[in-house]
Short mmCIF file of C-alpha atoms in Angstrom, two decimals:
data_model
loop_
_atom_site.label_atom_id
_atom_site.label_comp_id
_atom_site.label_asym_id
_atom_site.label_seq_id
_atom_site.Cartn_x
_atom_site.Cartn_y
_atom_site.Cartn_z
CA MET A 215 -42.07 5.34 -1.02
CA LYS A 216 -38.35 5.32 -1.48
CA ASN A 217 -35.12 4.84 0.31
CA LYS A 218 -34.01 8.14 1.83
CA GLN A 219 -30.28 7.56 1.33
CA GLY A 220 -28.92 8.95 -1.94
CA LEU A 221 -27.05 6.56 -4.20
CA LEU A 222 -23.65 6.72 -5.82
CA PHE A 223 -23.59 6.23 -9.60
CA VAL A 224 -20.34 5.87 -11.47
CA LEU A 225 -20.34 6.59 -15.21
CA SER A 226 -17.49 5.64 -17.51
CA GLY A 227 -17.03 5.23 -21.21
CA PRO A 228 -14.32 5.63 -23.80
CA SER A 229 -13.26 9.06 -24.98
CA GLY A 230 -15.69 10.08 -27.75
CA CYS A 231 -18.63 7.98 -26.52
CA GLY A 232 -20.45 11.21 -25.68
CA LYS A 233 -20.60 10.77 -21.92
CA GLY A 234 -19.91 14.46 -21.24
CA THR A 235 -23.01 15.50 -23.21
CA VAL A 236 -25.08 12.75 -21.59
CA VAL A 237 -24.07 13.80 -18.08
CA ARG A 238 -24.75 17.49 -18.83
CA GLU A 239 -28.24 16.68 -20.14
CA LEU A 240 -28.93 14.36 -17.19
CA LEU A 241 -28.03 17.15 -14.74
CA ASN A 242 -30.09 19.71 -16.71
CA GLN A 243 -33.16 17.53 -16.46
CA ASN A 244 -32.70 16.46 -12.83
CA GLU A 245 -31.80 19.17 -10.39
CA ASP A 246 -31.69 16.71 -7.49
CA ILE A 247 -28.73 14.83 -8.99
CA PHE A 248 -25.25 16.06 -8.11
CA LEU A 249 -22.05 15.71 -10.08
CA SER A 250 -19.01 15.00 -7.96
CA ILE A 251 -16.07 17.33 -8.57
CA SER A 252 -12.72 15.62 -8.99
CA ALA A 253 -9.48 16.70 -7.39
CA THR A 254 -6.28 16.96 -9.41
CA THR A 255 -2.70 18.08 -9.07
CA ARG A 256 -2.48 19.28 -12.66
CA LEU A 257 -2.45 23.04 -13.22
CA PRO A 258 -5.73 24.83 -14.02
CA ARG A 259 -6.27 25.52 -17.73
CA ASP A 260 -7.58 28.89 -18.92
CA GLY A 261 -11.05 29.48 -17.54
CA GLU A 262 -11.03 26.56 -15.12
CA VAL A 263 -12.29 27.48 -11.66
CA ASP A 264 -11.21 25.76 -8.44
CA GLY A 265 -14.14 23.95 -6.82
CA GLN A 266 -16.15 24.09 -10.02
CA HIS A 267 -14.20 22.26 -12.72
CA TYR A 268 -11.78 20.60 -10.32
CA TYR A 269 -10.41 20.96 -6.83
CA PHE A 270 -6.83 21.95 -7.61
CA LEU A 271 -4.51 20.48 -5.00
CA THR A 272 -0.75 20.40 -4.58
CA LYS A 273 0.99 17.05 -4.77
CA GLU A 274 1.50 17.17 -0.98
CA GLN A 275 -2.15 17.93 -0.28
CA PHE A 276 -3.23 15.10 -2.57
CA GLU A 277 -0.88 12.58 -1.01
CA GLU A 278 -2.08 13.64 2.45
CA GLN A 279 -5.66 12.88 1.30
CA ILE A 280 -4.62 9.45 0.02
CA ALA A 281 -2.80 8.70 3.27
CA THR A 282 -5.85 9.56 5.40
CA ASP A 283 -8.28 7.60 3.19
CA GLY A 284 -9.79 10.85 1.99
CA MET A 285 -10.12 9.75 -1.64
CA LEU A 286 -12.82 7.36 -2.88
CA GLU A 287 -10.51 6.50 -5.77
CA HIS A 288 -7.46 7.97 -7.38
CA ALA A 289 -5.11 7.40 -10.26
CA SER A 290 -2.15 9.11 -11.78
CA TYR A 291 -2.15 10.08 -15.42
CA CYS A 292 0.60 11.90 -17.33
CA GLY A 293 2.40 12.56 -14.06
CA ASN A 294 -0.58 14.10 -12.24
CA TYR A 295 -2.96 12.75 -9.65
CA TYR A 296 -6.70 12.64 -10.27
CA GLY A 297 -9.19 11.50 -7.64
CA THR A 298 -12.59 11.77 -5.99
CA PRO A 299 -12.70 13.44 -2.55
CA LYS A 300 -14.71 11.14 -0.29
CA ASP A 301 -16.39 13.48 2.22
CA ALA A 302 -18.26 15.64 -0.31
CA VAL A 303 -19.73 12.55 -2.01
CA MET A 304 -20.70 10.78 1.21
CA ASN A 305 -22.32 13.89 2.72
CA MET A 306 -24.39 14.37 -0.41
CA CYS A 307 -25.56 10.73 -0.35
CA ARG A 308 -26.40 10.97 3.36
CA SER A 309 -28.55 14.03 2.69
CA GLY A 310 -30.57 11.95 0.21
CA LYS A 311 -29.09 13.26 -3.04
CA ASP A 312 -27.91 10.94 -5.77
CA VAL A 313 -24.33 11.61 -6.81
CA ILE A 314 -22.77 10.95 -10.20
CA LEU A 315 -19.08 10.36 -10.70
CA GLU A 316 -17.77 10.57 -14.24
CA ILE A 317 -14.46 8.74 -14.00
CA GLU A 318 -12.10 6.32 -15.72
CA VAL A 319 -12.47 2.54 -15.64
CA GLN A 320 -9.58 2.10 -13.22
CA GLY A 321 -11.13 4.43 -10.60
CA ALA A 322 -14.62 3.00 -11.12
CA LEU A 323 -13.44 -0.51 -10.34
CA GLN A 324 -11.61 0.77 -7.23
CA ILE A 325 -14.89 2.24 -6.00
CA LYS A 326 -16.88 -0.94 -6.69
CA LYS A 327 -14.37 -2.85 -4.62
CA LYS A 328 -14.51 -0.49 -1.64
CA HIS A 329 -18.23 0.39 -1.98
CA PRO A 330 -20.11 -2.53 -3.52
CA ASP A 331 -23.28 -0.46 -3.14
CA ALA A 332 -22.13 1.98 -5.84
CA VAL A 333 -23.85 1.47 -9.18
CA LEU A 334 -21.54 1.35 -12.20
CA ILE A 335 -22.83 2.34 -15.65
CA PHE A 336 -20.74 1.98 -18.78
CA ILE A 337 -21.53 4.13 -21.81
CA LEU A 338 -20.72 2.64 -25.19
CA PRO A 339 -20.56 4.41 -28.54
CA PRO A 340 -22.86 2.86 -31.20
CA SER A 341 -19.79 1.43 -32.97
CA LEU A 342 -16.03 1.85 -33.21
CA GLU A 343 -16.46 3.61 -36.58
CA GLU A 344 -18.78 6.11 -34.95
CA LEU A 345 -16.31 6.60 -32.09
CA SER A 346 -13.53 7.25 -34.58
CA ARG A 347 -15.73 9.70 -36.53
CA ARG A 348 -16.60 11.61 -33.35
CA LEU A 349 -12.96 11.93 -32.33
CA ILE A 350 -11.97 13.13 -35.82
CA ASP A 351 -14.88 15.62 -35.92
CA ARG A 352 -13.59 17.30 -32.78
CA HIS A 353 -10.66 18.65 -34.84
CA THR A 354 -8.65 18.93 -31.61
CA GLU A 355 -6.25 16.06 -32.10
CA ASP A 356 -3.95 14.68 -34.80
CA MET A 357 -4.47 11.17 -36.22
CA GLU A 358 -1.72 9.66 -34.11
CA THR A 359 -3.41 10.83 -30.91
CA ILE A 360 -6.78 9.69 -32.22
CA ASN A 361 -5.43 6.24 -33.01
CA LYS A 362 -3.95 6.02 -29.51
CA ARG A 363 -7.32 6.99 -28.05
CA LEU A 364 -9.09 4.37 -30.16
CA ALA A 365 -6.70 1.68 -28.98
CA LYS A 366 -7.31 2.77 -25.37
CA SER A 367 -11.08 2.80 -25.99
CA THR A 368 -11.08 -0.77 -27.28
CA GLU A 369 -9.16 -1.77 -24.17
CA GLU A 370 -11.64 0.07 -21.91
CA ILE A 371 -14.71 -1.44 -23.60
CA ARG A 372 -13.48 -4.86 -22.52
CA HIS A 373 -14.28 -3.75 -18.95
CA ALA A 374 -17.94 -2.97 -19.70
CA LYS A 375 -18.96 -6.39 -18.41
CA GLU A 376 -17.56 -5.56 -14.95
CA TYR A 377 -20.03 -2.68 -14.74
CA ASP A 378 -23.57 -3.22 -13.45
CA TYR A 379 -25.16 -1.67 -16.52
CA THR A 380 -24.15 -0.92 -20.10
CA VAL A 381 -25.96 1.58 -22.29
CA VAL A 382 -25.29 2.33 -25.94
CA ASN A 383 -25.25 6.05 -26.66
CA ASP A 384 -27.16 6.17 -29.95
CA THR A 385 -28.93 9.44 -29.14
CA VAL A 386 -28.33 11.59 -26.07
CA LEU A 387 -31.97 11.89 -24.98
CA GLU A 388 -32.60 8.15 -25.18
CA THR A 389 -29.44 7.44 -23.24
CA VAL A 390 -30.44 9.97 -20.56
CA GLU A 391 -33.84 8.27 -20.23
CA GLN A 392 -32.20 4.89 -19.90
CA ILE A 393 -29.86 6.15 -17.17
CA GLU A 394 -32.82 7.76 -15.39
CA SER A 395 -34.61 4.40 -15.40
CA ILE A 396 -31.54 2.74 -13.95
CA MET A 397 -31.22 5.41 -11.23
CA GLU A 398 -34.91 5.07 -10.36
CA ALA A 399 -34.91 1.26 -10.39
CA GLU A 400 -31.83 0.97 -8.18
CA LYS A 401 -33.72 2.70 -5.34
CA PHE A 402 -36.02 -0.32 -5.18
CA ARG A 403 -33.39 -3.04 -4.92
CA SER A 404 -34.53 -5.13 -1.95
CA LYS A 405 -31.16 -4.78 -0.23
CA ARG A 406 -31.70 -1.01 -0.10
CA MET A 407 -35.34 -1.30 0.95
CA LEU A 408 -34.64 -3.42 4.02
CA PRO A 409 -34.50 -0.55 6.54
CA MET A 410 -37.79 0.72 5.12
CA ILE A 411 -39.43 -2.71 5.33
CA ASP A 412 -38.34 -2.91 8.97
CA ASP A 413 -39.70 0.59 9.60
CA LEU A 414 -43.04 -0.30 8.12
CA PHE A 415 -43.60 -3.50 9.98
CA SER A 416 -41.52 -3.47 13.14
CA THR A 417 -43.95 -1.62 15.41
CA LYS A 418 -47.02 -3.54 14.27
CA MET B 259 -30.32 0.04 -28.36
CA LYS B 260 -31.60 -2.84 -26.28
CA ASN B 261 -31.33 -6.50 -25.77
CA LYS B 262 -33.68 -8.31 -28.14
CA GLN B 263 -34.55 -11.13 -25.75
CA GLY B 264 -37.64 -10.50 -23.64
CA LEU B 265 -37.27 -10.79 -19.88
CA LEU B 266 -39.17 -12.71 -17.27
CA PHE B 267 -40.54 -10.67 -14.36
CA VAL B 268 -42.08 -12.36 -11.35
CA LEU B 269 -44.42 -10.30 -9.17
CA SER B 270 -45.54 -11.40 -5.72
CA GLY B 271 -47.08 -9.75 -2.73
CA PRO B 272 -49.41 -10.56 0.12
CA SER B 273 -53.15 -10.82 -0.48
CA GLY B 274 -54.55 -7.29 -0.23
CA CYS B 275 -51.34 -5.50 -1.30
CA GLY B 276 -53.11 -4.47 -4.51
CA LYS B 277 -50.95 -6.41 -6.96
CA GLY B 278 -53.92 -7.39 -9.12
CA THR B 279 -54.76 -3.74 -9.78
CA VAL B 280 -51.10 -2.87 -10.34
CA VAL B 281 -50.64 -5.67 -12.88
CA ARG B 282 -53.87 -4.72 -14.72
CA GLU B 283 -52.76 -1.08 -14.99
CA LEU B 284 -49.24 -2.10 -16.06
CA LEU B 285 -50.70 -4.23 -18.89
CA ASN B 286 -53.14 -1.47 -19.88
CA GLN B 287 -50.30 0.97 -20.28
CA ASN B 288 -47.84 -1.40 -22.00
CA GLU B 289 -49.24 -3.51 -24.78
CA ASP B 290 -45.88 -5.17 -25.38
CA ILE B 291 -45.88 -6.80 -21.92
CA PHE B 292 -47.54 -10.19 -21.60
CA LEU B 293 -49.11 -11.77 -18.56
CA SER B 294 -48.44 -15.47 -18.21
CA ILE B 295 -51.56 -17.60 -17.71
CA SER B 296 -51.31 -20.16 -14.92
CA ALA B 297 -52.44 -23.75 -15.13
CA THR B 298 -54.55 -25.31 -12.39
CA THR B 299 -56.40 -28.50 -11.58
CA ARG B 300 -59.14 -26.71 -9.66
CA LEU B 301 -62.55 -26.47 -11.34
CA PRO B 302 -63.41 -23.29 -13.28
CA ARG B 303 -65.55 -20.81 -11.36
CA ASP B 304 -68.53 -19.07 -13.00
CA GLY B 305 -67.34 -16.95 -15.89
CA GLU B 306 -63.78 -18.31 -15.92
CA VAL B 307 -62.57 -19.14 -19.42
CA ASP B 308 -59.97 -21.83 -20.21
CA GLY B 309 -56.82 -20.25 -21.68
CA GLN B 310 -57.83 -16.80 -20.47
CA HIS B 311 -58.14 -16.92 -16.68
CA TYR B 312 -56.35 -20.26 -16.31
CA TYR B 313 -55.45 -23.32 -18.29
CA PHE B 314 -57.71 -25.89 -16.65
CA LEU B 315 -55.97 -29.26 -16.57
CA THR B 316 -56.83 -32.62 -15.08
CA LYS B 317 -54.64 -33.93 -12.27
CA GLU B 318 -53.13 -36.45 -14.73
CA GLN B 319 -52.35 -33.79 -17.33
CA PHE B 320 -50.74 -31.59 -14.68
CA GLU B 321 -48.59 -34.41 -13.28
CA GLU B 322 -47.52 -35.33 -16.81
CA GLN B 323 -46.36 -31.71 -17.26
CA ILE B 324 -44.40 -31.82 -13.99
CA ALA B 325 -42.79 -35.13 -14.98
CA THR B 326 -41.65 -33.77 -18.35
CA ASP B 327 -40.31 -30.51 -16.88
CA GLY B 328 -43.12 -28.60 -18.54
CA MET B 329 -43.78 -26.33 -15.56
CA LEU B 330 -41.56 -23.39 -14.65
CA GLU B 331 -42.87 -23.70 -11.10
CA HIS B 332 -45.77 -25.37 -9.38
CA ALA B 333 -47.32 -25.74 -5.97
CA SER B 334 -50.35 -27.39 -4.49
CA TYR B 335 -52.85 -25.38 -2.51
CA CYS B 336 -56.07 -26.64 -0.92
CA GLY B 337 -55.64 -29.95 -2.70
CA ASN B 338 -55.19 -28.47 -6.19
CA TYR B 339 -52.14 -27.91 -8.34
CA TYR B 340 -51.23 -24.45 -9.62
CA GLY B 341 -48.32 -23.82 -11.95
CA THR B 342 -46.75 -21.89 -14.82
CA PRO B 343 -46.52 -23.69 -18.17
CA LYS B 344 -42.95 -23.25 -19.39
CA ASP B 345 -43.24 -23.26 -23.20
CA ALA B 346 -45.65 -20.32 -23.51
CA VAL B 347 -43.43 -18.13 -21.31
CA MET B 348 -40.17 -19.08 -23.00
CA ASN B 349 -41.56 -18.59 -26.53
CA MET B 350 -42.81 -15.15 -25.58
CA CYS B 351 -39.39 -14.17 -24.17
CA ARG B 352 -37.62 -15.53 -27.25
CA SER B 353 -39.84 -13.39 -29.48
CA GLY B 354 -38.65 -10.33 -27.54
CA LYS B 355 -41.70 -9.77 -25.34
CA ASP B 356 -41.40 -9.23 -21.61
CA VAL B 357 -43.51 -11.64 -19.61
CA ILE B 358 -45.00 -11.06 -16.17
CA LEU B 359 -45.83 -13.87 -13.78
CA GLU B 360 -48.06 -13.01 -10.85
CA ILE B 361 -47.40 -15.88 -8.46
CA GLU B 362 -46.88 -16.89 -4.83
CA VAL B 363 -43.59 -16.60 -2.98
CA GLN B 364 -42.95 -20.34 -3.07
CA GLY B 365 -43.22 -20.49 -6.88
CA ALA B 366 -41.24 -17.29 -7.36
CA LEU B 367 -38.29 -18.67 -5.42
CA GLN B 368 -38.46 -21.92 -7.44
CA ILE B 369 -38.14 -19.87 -10.62
CA LYS B 370 -35.22 -17.80 -9.31
CA LYS B 371 -33.40 -21.02 -8.52
CA LYS B 372 -33.96 -22.57 -11.96
CA HIS B 373 -33.74 -19.29 -13.92
CA PRO B 374 -31.44 -16.83 -12.12
CA ASP B 375 -32.07 -14.45 -15.01
CA ALA B 376 -35.70 -13.94 -13.95
CA VAL B 377 -36.30 -10.65 -12.14
CA LEU B 378 -38.29 -10.89 -8.91
CA ILE B 379 -40.33 -7.94 -7.67
CA PHE B 380 -42.12 -7.94 -4.32
CA ILE B 381 -45.09 -5.63 -3.80
CA LEU B 382 -45.64 -4.43 -0.23
CA PRO B 383 -48.71 -2.72 1.18
CA PRO B 384 -47.98 0.67 2.80
CA SER B 385 -48.52 -0.89 6.26
CA LEU B 386 -50.09 -3.88 7.94
CA GLU B 387 -53.01 -1.70 9.11
CA GLU B 388 -53.65 -0.69 5.51
CA LEU B 389 -53.46 -4.33 4.42
CA SER B 390 -55.98 -5.26 7.09
CA ARG B 391 -58.28 -2.40 6.06
CA ARG B 392 -58.14 -3.44 2.39
CA LEU B 393 -59.03 -7.04 3.20
CA ILE B 394 -61.93 -5.93 5.44
CA ASP B 395 -63.19 -3.48 2.79
CA ARG B 396 -63.52 -6.29 0.27
CA HIS B 397 -66.49 -7.61 2.33
CA THR B 398 -65.83 -11.06 0.89
CA GLU B 399 -64.40 -12.80 3.92
CA ASP B 400 -65.15 -13.20 7.63
CA MET B 401 -62.73 -11.95 10.31
CA GLU B 402 -61.29 -15.40 10.95
CA THR B 403 -60.30 -15.78 7.29
CA ILE B 404 -58.95 -12.23 7.26
CA ASN B 405 -56.83 -12.88 10.33
CA LYS B 406 -55.46 -16.03 8.70
CA ARG B 407 -54.62 -14.05 5.57
CA LEU B 408 -52.87 -11.40 7.66
CA ALA B 409 -50.78 -14.02 9.43
CA LYS B 410 -49.85 -15.52 6.04
CA SER B 411 -49.03 -12.03 4.69
CA THR B 412 -46.66 -11.29 7.56
CA GLU B 413 -44.94 -14.59 6.84
CA GLU B 414 -44.71 -13.79 3.11
CA ILE B 415 -43.32 -10.30 3.69
CA ARG B 416 -40.32 -11.88 5.39
CA HIS B 417 -39.35 -13.19 1.96
CA ALA B 418 -39.25 -9.73 0.34
CA LYS B 419 -35.48 -9.57 0.86
CA GLU B 420 -34.99 -12.65 -1.34
CA TYR B 421 -36.57 -10.73 -4.23
CA ASP B 422 -34.45 -8.49 -6.47
CA TYR B 423 -36.70 -5.48 -5.93
CA THR B 424 -39.29 -4.36 -3.40
CA VAL B 425 -41.86 -1.65 -4.11
CA VAL B 426 -44.36 -0.21 -1.66
CA ASN B 427 -47.81 0.12 -3.22
CA ASP B 428 -48.88 3.53 -1.88
CA THR B 429 -50.70 4.53 -5.06
CA VAL B 430 -51.24 2.34 -8.11
CA LEU B 431 -49.91 4.75 -10.73
CA GLU B 432 -46.69 5.43 -8.81
CA THR B 433 -46.14 1.72 -8.30
CA VAL B 434 -46.71 1.05 -12.01
CA GLU B 435 -44.12 3.71 -12.89
CA GLN B 436 -41.63 2.19 -10.48
CA ILE B 437 -42.12 -1.27 -11.98
CA GLU B 438 -41.76 0.20 -15.48
CA SER B 439 -38.42 1.73 -14.46
CA ILE B 440 -37.28 -1.62 -13.11
CA MET B 441 -38.34 -3.41 -16.32
CA GLU B 442 -36.55 -0.80 -18.44
CA ALA B 443 -33.38 -0.76 -16.32
CA GLU B 444 -33.03 -4.55 -16.26
CA LYS B 445 -32.60 -4.55 -20.05
CA PHE B 446 -29.31 -2.68 -19.57
CA ARG B 447 -27.72 -5.02 -17.03
CA SER B 448 -24.25 -5.67 -18.46
CA LYS B 449 -24.76 -9.44 -18.28
CA ARG B 450 -27.67 -9.09 -20.71
CA MET B 451 -25.85 -6.62 -22.97
CA LEU B 452 -22.86 -8.91 -23.59
CA PRO B 453 -24.13 -10.43 -26.85
CA MET B 454 -24.87 -6.92 -28.09
CA ILE B 455 -21.42 -5.63 -27.10
CA ASP B 456 -19.89 -8.55 -29.01
CA ASP B 457 -22.10 -7.80 -32.02
CA LEU B 458 -21.06 -4.17 -32.03
CA PHE B 459 -17.36 -4.69 -31.79
CA SER B 460 -16.51 -8.16 -33.05
CA THR B 461 -16.28 -7.39 -36.75
CA LYS B 462 -14.28 -4.21 -36.37
#
């Protein structure tokens, strides 16, 4: 017997920690988990579809959303806004689905502040060497960019302790199992079970 | 990659909620989980073995343990002491084993106060009617005793919200799975992962 309200899980981790693969596998294995789609003001890249990869908004539309408290969190990065539209996430949770947000540390901590009920999970690479190797193996960036990313990663890792949980991504399948355990366990936190306890025993 | 320190899990629930069966099944399925053996000053019943069902102590031995902070928690009940010897539990945790304590609400809350790191799980029956039916089906007690137990159970259930987790024991196997998820997830709480995070990144 479980809580009927879906929960909000926020996943972060430094670039190269493998969180994209972990999230994809988690969604493959659990069709009742939903991935929130971010909104952005940056232009779509080749092949990116509105409402699938991102909601592509104009700067005015985005600022209107911020002004009317329509974003769960937002940040600007390289001159563009990125954020999480609130209504879609909240409707999903209300309908009993768990929602995953894959966002940056800054946005995650904004959400924890506004919604202490959200569950924050930080994904670590097995080591900084491994992180560096993974970024180099991508062959998409020059060493200067990689070094910048590594510096940013080290900075981000310092925030792991502000997250509720920290998992080390040694192998994708193990990490997915660990996150599944966390998602299952969180449903049984007493604070979330209170309405159910009342239901069970109030009319007796 | 997990924390190497074993964790302390405290299970409570009203008489008739089925926690005995749940704990037995949990231990059957997980040979790396240990059940703490309580100490008591009551006399052994037929078939009870010292160091297996209980540690049977004299009143003087028990009070000596209390005086030297040798008990994690203790209570007296029907004129006898009951308690959890500290050293055995702590040594087990230090060696990386998870330890389960199956104890009363009063003792559980004592432990949470002294060891905030302990994880408290409350086991609820599906309903008070079901609890009543289970107690009656045991055929071991008269209705007056059963009614007293039910009154005590209702009182105990009010403490569920002070526990970290609450599970409803609809079916034993489901409940065991839920507790396994909780035990797995708790290993990844960021506060417990800190030493590991430091290990991973301190020498880089």
